[in-house]
PDB file of C-alpha atoms in Angstrom:
ATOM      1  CA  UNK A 298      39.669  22.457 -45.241  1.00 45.00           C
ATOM      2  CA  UNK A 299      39.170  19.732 -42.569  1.00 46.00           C
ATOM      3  CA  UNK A 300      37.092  18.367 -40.538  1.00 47.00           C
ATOM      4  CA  UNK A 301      36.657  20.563 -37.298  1.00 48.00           C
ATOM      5  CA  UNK A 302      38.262  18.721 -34.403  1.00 50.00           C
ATOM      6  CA  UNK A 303      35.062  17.816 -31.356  1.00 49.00           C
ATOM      7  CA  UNK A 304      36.321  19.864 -28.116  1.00 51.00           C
ATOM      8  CA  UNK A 305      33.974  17.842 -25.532  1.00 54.00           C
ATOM      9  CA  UNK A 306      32.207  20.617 -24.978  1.00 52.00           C
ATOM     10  CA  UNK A 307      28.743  20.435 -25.360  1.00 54.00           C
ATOM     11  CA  UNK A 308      26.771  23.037 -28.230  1.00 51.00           C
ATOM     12  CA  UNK A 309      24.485  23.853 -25.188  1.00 57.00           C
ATOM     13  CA  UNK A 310      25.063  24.690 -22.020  1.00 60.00           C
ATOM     14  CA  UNK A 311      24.140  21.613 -19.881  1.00 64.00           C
ATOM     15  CA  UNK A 312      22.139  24.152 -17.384  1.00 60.00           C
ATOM     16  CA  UNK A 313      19.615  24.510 -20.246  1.00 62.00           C
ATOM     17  CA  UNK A 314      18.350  21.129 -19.470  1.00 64.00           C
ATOM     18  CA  UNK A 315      17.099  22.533 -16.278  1.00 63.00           C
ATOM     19  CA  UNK A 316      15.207  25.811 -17.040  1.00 62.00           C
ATOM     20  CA  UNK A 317      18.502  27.921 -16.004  1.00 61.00           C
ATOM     21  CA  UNK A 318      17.564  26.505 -12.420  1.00 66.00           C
ATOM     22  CA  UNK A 319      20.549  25.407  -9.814  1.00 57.00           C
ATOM     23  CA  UNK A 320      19.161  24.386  -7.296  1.00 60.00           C
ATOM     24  CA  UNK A 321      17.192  21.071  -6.942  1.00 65.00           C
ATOM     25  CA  UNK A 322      13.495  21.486  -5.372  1.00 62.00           C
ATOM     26  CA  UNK A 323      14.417  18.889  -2.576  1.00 62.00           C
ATOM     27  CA  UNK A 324      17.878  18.792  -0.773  1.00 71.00           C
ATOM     28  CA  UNK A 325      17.938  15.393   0.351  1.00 77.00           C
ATOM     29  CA  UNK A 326      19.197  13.775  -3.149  1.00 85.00           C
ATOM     30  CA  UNK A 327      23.036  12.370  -2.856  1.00 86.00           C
ATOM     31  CA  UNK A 328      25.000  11.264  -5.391  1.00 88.00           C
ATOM     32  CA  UNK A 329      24.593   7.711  -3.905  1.00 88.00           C
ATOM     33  CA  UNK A 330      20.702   7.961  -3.496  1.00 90.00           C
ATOM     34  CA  UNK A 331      18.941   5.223  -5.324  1.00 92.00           C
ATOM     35  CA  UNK A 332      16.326   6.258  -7.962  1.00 93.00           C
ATOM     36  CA  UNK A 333      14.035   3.519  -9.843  1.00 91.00           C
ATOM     37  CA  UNK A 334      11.150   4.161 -12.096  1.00 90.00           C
ATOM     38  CA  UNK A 335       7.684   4.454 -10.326  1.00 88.00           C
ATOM     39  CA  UNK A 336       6.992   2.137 -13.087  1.00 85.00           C
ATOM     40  CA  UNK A 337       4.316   5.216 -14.918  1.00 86.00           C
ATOM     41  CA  UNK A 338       4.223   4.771 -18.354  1.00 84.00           C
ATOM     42  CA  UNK A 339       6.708   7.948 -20.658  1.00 82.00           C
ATOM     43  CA  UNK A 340       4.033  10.108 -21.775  1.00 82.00           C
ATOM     44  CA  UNK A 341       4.810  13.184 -24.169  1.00 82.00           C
ATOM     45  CA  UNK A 342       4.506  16.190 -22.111  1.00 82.00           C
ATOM     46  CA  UNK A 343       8.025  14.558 -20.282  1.00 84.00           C
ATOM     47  CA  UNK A 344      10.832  16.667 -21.613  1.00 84.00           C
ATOM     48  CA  UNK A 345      13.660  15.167 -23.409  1.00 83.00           C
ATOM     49  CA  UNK A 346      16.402  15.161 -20.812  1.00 85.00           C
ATOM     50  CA  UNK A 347      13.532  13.653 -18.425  1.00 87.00           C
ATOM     51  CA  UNK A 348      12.919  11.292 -20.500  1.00 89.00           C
ATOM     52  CA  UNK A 349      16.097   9.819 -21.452  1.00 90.00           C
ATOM     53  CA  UNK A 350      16.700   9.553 -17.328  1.00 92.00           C
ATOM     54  CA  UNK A 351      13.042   7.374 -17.334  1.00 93.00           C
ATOM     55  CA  UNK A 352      14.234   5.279 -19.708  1.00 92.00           C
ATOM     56  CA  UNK A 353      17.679   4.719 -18.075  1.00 93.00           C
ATOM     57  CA  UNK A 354      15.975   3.544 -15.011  1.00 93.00           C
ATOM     58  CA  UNK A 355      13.302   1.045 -16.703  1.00 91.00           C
ATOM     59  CA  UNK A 356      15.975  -1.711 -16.492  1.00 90.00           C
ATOM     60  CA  UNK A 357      15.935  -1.080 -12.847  1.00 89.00           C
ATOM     61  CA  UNK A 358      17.626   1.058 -10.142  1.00 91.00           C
ATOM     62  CA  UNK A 359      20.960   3.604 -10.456  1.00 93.00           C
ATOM     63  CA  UNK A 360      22.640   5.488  -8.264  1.00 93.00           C
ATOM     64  CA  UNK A 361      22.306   9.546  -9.320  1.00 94.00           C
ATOM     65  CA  UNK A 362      25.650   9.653 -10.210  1.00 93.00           C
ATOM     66  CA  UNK A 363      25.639   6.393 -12.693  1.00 94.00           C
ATOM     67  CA  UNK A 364      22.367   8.874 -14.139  1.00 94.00           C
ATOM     68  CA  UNK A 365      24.568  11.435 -14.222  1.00 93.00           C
ATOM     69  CA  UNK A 366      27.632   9.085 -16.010  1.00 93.00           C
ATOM     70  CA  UNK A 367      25.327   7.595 -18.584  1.00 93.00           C
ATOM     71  CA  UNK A 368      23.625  11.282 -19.813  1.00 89.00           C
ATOM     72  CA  UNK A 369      27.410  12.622 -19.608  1.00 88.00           C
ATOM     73  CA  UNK A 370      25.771  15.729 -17.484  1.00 87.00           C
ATOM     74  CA  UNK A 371      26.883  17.420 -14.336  1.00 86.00           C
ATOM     75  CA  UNK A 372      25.494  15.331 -11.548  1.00 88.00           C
ATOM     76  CA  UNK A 373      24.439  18.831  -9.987  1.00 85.00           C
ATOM     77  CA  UNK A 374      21.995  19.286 -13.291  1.00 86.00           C
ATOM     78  CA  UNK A 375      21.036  15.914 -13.203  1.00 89.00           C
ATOM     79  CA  UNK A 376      19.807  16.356  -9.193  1.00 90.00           C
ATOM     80  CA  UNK A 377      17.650  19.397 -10.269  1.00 88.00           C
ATOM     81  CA  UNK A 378      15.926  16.936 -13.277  1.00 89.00           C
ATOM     82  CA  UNK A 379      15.855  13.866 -10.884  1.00 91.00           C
ATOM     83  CA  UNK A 380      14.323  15.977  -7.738  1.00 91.00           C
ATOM     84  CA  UNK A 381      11.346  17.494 -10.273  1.00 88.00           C
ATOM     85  CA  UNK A 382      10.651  13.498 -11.592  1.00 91.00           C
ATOM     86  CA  UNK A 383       9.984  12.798  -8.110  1.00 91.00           C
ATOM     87  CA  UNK A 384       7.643  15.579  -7.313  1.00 88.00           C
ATOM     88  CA  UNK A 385       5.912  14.647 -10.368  1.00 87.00           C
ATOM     89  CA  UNK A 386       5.663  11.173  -9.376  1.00 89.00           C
ATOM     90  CA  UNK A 387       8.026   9.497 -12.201  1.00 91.00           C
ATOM     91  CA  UNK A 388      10.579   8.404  -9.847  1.00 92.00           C
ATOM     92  CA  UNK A 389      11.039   6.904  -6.263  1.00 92.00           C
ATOM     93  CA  UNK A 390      14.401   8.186  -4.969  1.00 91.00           C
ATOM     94  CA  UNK A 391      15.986   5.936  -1.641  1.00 90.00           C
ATOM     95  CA  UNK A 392      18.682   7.172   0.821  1.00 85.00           C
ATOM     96  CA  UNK A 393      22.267   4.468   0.012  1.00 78.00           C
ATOM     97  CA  UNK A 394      22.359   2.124   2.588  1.00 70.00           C
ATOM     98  CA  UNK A 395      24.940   3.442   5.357  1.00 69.00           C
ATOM     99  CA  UNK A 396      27.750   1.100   6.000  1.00 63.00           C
ATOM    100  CA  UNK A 397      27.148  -1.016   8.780  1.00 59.00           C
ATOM    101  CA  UNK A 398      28.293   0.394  12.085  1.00 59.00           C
ATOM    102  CA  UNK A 399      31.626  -0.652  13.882  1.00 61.00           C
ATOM    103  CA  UNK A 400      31.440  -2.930  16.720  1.00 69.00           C
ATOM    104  CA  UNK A 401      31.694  -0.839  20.553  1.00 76.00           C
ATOM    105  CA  UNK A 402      34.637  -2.637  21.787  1.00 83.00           C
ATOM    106  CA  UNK A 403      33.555  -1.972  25.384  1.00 86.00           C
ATOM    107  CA  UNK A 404      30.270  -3.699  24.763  1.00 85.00           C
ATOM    108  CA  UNK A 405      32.331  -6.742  23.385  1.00 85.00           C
ATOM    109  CA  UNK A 406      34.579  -6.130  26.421  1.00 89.00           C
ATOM    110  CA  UNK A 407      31.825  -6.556  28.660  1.00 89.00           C
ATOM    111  CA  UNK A 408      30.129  -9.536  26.825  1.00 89.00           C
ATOM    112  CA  UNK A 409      33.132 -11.237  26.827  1.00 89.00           C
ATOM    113  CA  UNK A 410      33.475 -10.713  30.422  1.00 90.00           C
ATOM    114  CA  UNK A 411      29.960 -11.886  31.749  1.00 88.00           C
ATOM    115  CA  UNK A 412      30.717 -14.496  29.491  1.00 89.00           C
ATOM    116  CA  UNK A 413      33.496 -15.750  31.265  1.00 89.00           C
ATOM    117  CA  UNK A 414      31.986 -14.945  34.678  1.00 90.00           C
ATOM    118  CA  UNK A 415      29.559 -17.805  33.740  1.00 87.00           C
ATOM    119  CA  UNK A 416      31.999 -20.328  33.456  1.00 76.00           C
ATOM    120  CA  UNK A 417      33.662 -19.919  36.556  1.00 67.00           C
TER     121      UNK A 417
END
């Protein structure tokens, strides 16, 4: 006989890290949101999968779906553990940074034009 062949899939069902919950407890978390350790020291009543995601973030901060890359879970599971680390307390989770807006062109327009009503 040989060796059985690894499929990828997982032995249990990644929704098993989250209690057979779906749904995250808050619905502001992103796949860009920031999350960094509130800097509490890992106590044992943290369950595993919570506690591999605390000690991915000592370092410092990751984006969910890096989290999410690094665990190899769905970033949907990973949401539902990150949103119950930061009712607990264990994590601080920030909003990304939105790009910075585009320039109104008839505001530059305008500048441009009082500028050049000074010179004259």
């Amino acid at each position: 006989m040989t060796p059985r062949q690894s499929s990828g899939r997982r032995l249990v069902p990644a929704y098993l890290a989250t209690g057979g919950r779906a749904q995250p407890s808050r619905n502001t978390l992103d796949r860009l949101t920031l999350l960094h350790s509130a800097g509490m020291p890992i106590t044992s009543d943290v369950r595993p999968e919570e506690h591999r995601i605390l000690e991915l973030l000592q370092p410092g901060a990751l984006s969910l779906a890096e989290v999410a890359a690094y665990l190899q879970l769905p970033v949907s599971v990973v949401k539902v553990l990150v949103a119950d680390l930061v009712d607990a307390g264990w994590l601080y989770a920030r909003a990304p940074i939105p790009e910075a807006e585009q320039f109104d062109r008839q505001i530059l327009e305008r500048v441009l034009d009082g500028l050049r009503s000074l010179k004259s």
